[in-house]
Structures are given as structure tokens and as C-alpha cells.
Amino acid sequence: IADSPATLSVRDPNGVQTELERLPADKAIRMLGVRLAPNGNNDAEVAYLRSKAATWAERIRTGHLPKHLAWQSLQSSILRTLQYPLPATTFTKDECQDIMGDLLSEALNSLGICRKFPRR
């Protein structure tokens, strides 16, 4: 940014000229529901998805849902949240396992399935 100073602006729907914020290439911001950085790093999206998965896992662990409702919650809420950004990201296998680790452990436990059961 310092090497090539410039300003970018666009007209909003009301015709007012608005200056756009210029960010470094490695800084991710949320666009269409996914946190992407122009240089391709997925760190912000991985951190966000880990926090969502950890929050869901904690709530399912401390809550008192019957097994069928825990399954419905897993399928219709948290897995949909985690699946949405996948086409736009380039997560490694380790990053995916890191995101899903606690979530699967708590989900399987709440469903009455042995959480140590091999999944590979």
C-alpha cells in the first residue's frame, strides 16, 4: 500500500461518491459469508469456523436435547454452516480435522455413539 498510494472510490445507490478502504493482501474480510484474503490465506475463515464449531459443541454438551433433536441440530445447523464456505476455500485435511475435532466428539457423544469409533 505504501509503495503504490492510491484511492479507490465508487458511487453508492444514492449517487454519493464513497472511498473504499484499502487493505493489505493478507487481511481477510467477510464477503458473501466467507472470510477470504486476496493472497489466498484461509486463517480467518478457519478461526471463525473453529469458534462456531466449539460454540455448538459446548452448547450440545451442556444442553439436554434428545438424540433425535441433537441429530437434527447437527445436520440442519452446524454442518450447513461448515459446508457453505467449502467451495470458496482451500482448507487442508489438517485444518478440516481441526475444525471438526471437538464438534464430532461432542456430537457423537450426544447421539449415543462411541466418540472413539474410527472414522477414517
Short mmCIF file of C-alpha atoms in Angstrom, two decimals:
data_model
loop_
_atom_site.label_atom_id
_atom_site.label_comp_id
_atom_site.label_asym_id
_atom_site.label_seq_id
_atom_site.Cartn_x
_atom_site.Cartn_y
_atom_site.Cartn_z
CA ILE A 1 0.00 0.00 0.00
CA ALA A 2 2.85 2.36 0.85
CA ASP A 3 4.64 1.54 -2.43
CA SER A 4 1.69 2.46 -4.60
CA PRO A 5 -0.53 5.01 -2.87
CA ALA A 6 -3.93 5.43 -4.46
CA THR A 7 -7.53 5.88 -3.55
CA LEU A 8 -10.45 3.87 -4.86
CA SER A 9 -13.98 5.13 -4.83
CA VAL A 10 -17.41 4.08 -6.04
CA ARG A 11 -20.83 5.65 -6.24
CA ASP A 12 -23.36 4.21 -3.85
CA PRO A 13 -27.01 3.66 -4.88
CA ASN A 14 -27.78 7.29 -3.93
CA GLY A 15 -25.08 8.61 -6.27
CA VAL A 16 -22.73 9.66 -3.46
CA GLN A 17 -19.03 9.07 -4.13
CA THR A 18 -17.63 6.82 -1.36
CA GLU A 19 -13.98 5.98 -0.83
CA LEU A 20 -13.15 2.30 -0.38
CA GLU A 21 -10.91 1.13 2.42
CA ARG A 22 -7.63 -0.26 1.14
CA LEU A 23 -6.39 -3.34 2.98
CA PRO A 24 -3.19 -5.41 2.84
CA ALA A 25 -3.36 -8.51 0.62
CA ASP A 26 -3.08 -10.86 3.60
CA LYS A 27 -6.03 -9.37 5.53
CA ALA A 28 -9.29 -11.28 5.17
CA ILE A 29 -12.70 -9.67 5.35
CA ARG A 30 -16.15 -11.23 5.15
CA MET A 31 -17.55 -11.22 1.63
CA LEU A 32 -20.70 -13.16 0.77
CA GLY A 33 -20.42 -15.05 4.06
CA VAL A 34 -16.80 -16.20 3.67
CA ARG A 35 -13.66 -14.61 5.11
CA LEU A 36 -11.11 -14.57 2.29
CA ALA A 37 -7.82 -12.78 1.84
CA PRO A 38 -6.63 -11.84 -1.68
CA ASN A 39 -3.37 -13.74 -1.14
CA GLY A 40 -5.34 -16.96 -0.57
CA ASN A 41 -4.77 -17.47 3.14
CA ASN A 42 -7.68 -19.12 4.94
CA ASP A 43 -6.62 -18.34 8.51
CA ALA A 44 -9.54 -16.03 9.30
CA GLU A 45 -12.13 -18.50 7.95
CA VAL A 46 -10.56 -21.43 9.81
CA ALA A 47 -10.58 -19.45 13.06
CA TYR A 48 -14.21 -18.42 12.53
CA LEU A 49 -15.37 -21.96 11.75
CA ARG A 50 -13.43 -23.35 14.73
CA SER A 51 -15.18 -20.87 17.02
CA LYS A 52 -18.61 -21.75 15.56
CA ALA A 53 -17.91 -25.48 15.95
CA ALA A 54 -16.60 -25.04 19.50
CA THR A 55 -19.64 -22.96 20.49
CA TRP A 56 -22.04 -25.54 19.07
CA ALA A 57 -20.14 -28.40 20.73
CA GLU A 58 -20.22 -26.64 24.11
CA ARG A 59 -23.95 -25.95 23.81
CA ILE A 60 -24.74 -29.53 22.81
CA ARG A 61 -22.55 -30.82 25.67
CA THR A 62 -24.24 -28.68 28.32
CA GLY A 63 -27.75 -28.87 26.86
CA HIS A 64 -30.33 -31.57 27.32
CA LEU A 65 -31.54 -32.43 23.84
CA PRO A 66 -32.97 -35.82 22.97
CA LYS A 67 -30.90 -37.78 20.47
CA HIS A 68 -33.19 -37.10 17.52
CA LEU A 69 -33.08 -33.33 18.11
CA ALA A 70 -29.29 -33.40 18.54
CA TRP A 71 -29.07 -35.18 15.17
CA GLN A 72 -31.39 -32.63 13.59
CA SER A 73 -29.33 -29.79 15.03
CA LEU A 74 -26.11 -31.33 13.73
CA GLN A 75 -27.49 -31.85 10.22
CA SER A 76 -29.50 -28.66 9.79
CA SER A 77 -27.42 -26.06 11.56
CA ILE A 78 -23.74 -26.57 12.29
CA LEU A 79 -22.85 -28.83 9.37
CA ARG A 80 -24.57 -26.40 6.98
CA THR A 81 -22.55 -23.56 8.49
CA LEU A 82 -19.34 -25.52 7.97
CA GLN A 83 -20.23 -26.67 4.43
CA TYR A 84 -21.19 -23.28 3.00
CA PRO A 85 -17.66 -21.82 2.58
CA LEU A 86 -16.01 -25.03 1.32
CA PRO A 87 -16.25 -24.29 -2.45
CA ALA A 88 -14.52 -20.94 -1.94
CA THR A 89 -11.73 -22.13 0.36
CA THR A 90 -8.65 -24.33 0.10
CA PHE A 91 -8.55 -25.96 3.52
CA THR A 92 -6.00 -28.68 4.14
CA LYS A 93 -7.03 -32.02 5.62
CA ASP A 94 -5.44 -30.98 8.94
CA GLU A 95 -7.42 -27.72 9.01
CA CYS A 96 -10.67 -29.61 8.37
CA GLN A 97 -9.89 -32.10 11.11
CA ASP A 98 -9.01 -29.24 13.44
CA ILE A 99 -12.37 -27.58 12.78
CA MET A 100 -14.34 -30.81 13.20
CA GLY A 101 -12.43 -32.31 16.16
CA ASP A 102 -14.39 -31.19 19.23
CA LEU A 103 -17.59 -30.92 17.25
CA LEU A 104 -17.63 -34.58 16.24
CA SER A 105 -16.59 -35.75 19.67
CA GLU A 106 -19.49 -33.94 21.36
CA ALA A 107 -21.98 -34.68 18.57
CA LEU A 108 -21.28 -38.41 18.61
CA ASN A 109 -21.48 -38.47 22.39
CA SER A 110 -24.84 -36.68 22.41
CA LEU A 111 -26.16 -39.12 19.80
CA GLY A 112 -25.20 -42.11 21.91
CA ILE A 113 -22.42 -43.17 19.51
CA CYS A 114 -18.99 -44.05 20.88
CA ARG A 115 -16.86 -40.98 20.17
CA LYS A 116 -13.71 -43.10 19.86
CA PHE A 117 -15.21 -45.14 16.99
CA PRO A 118 -12.83 -45.00 13.98
CA ARG A 119 -13.99 -42.50 11.35
CA ARG A 120 -11.34 -42.93 8.64
#
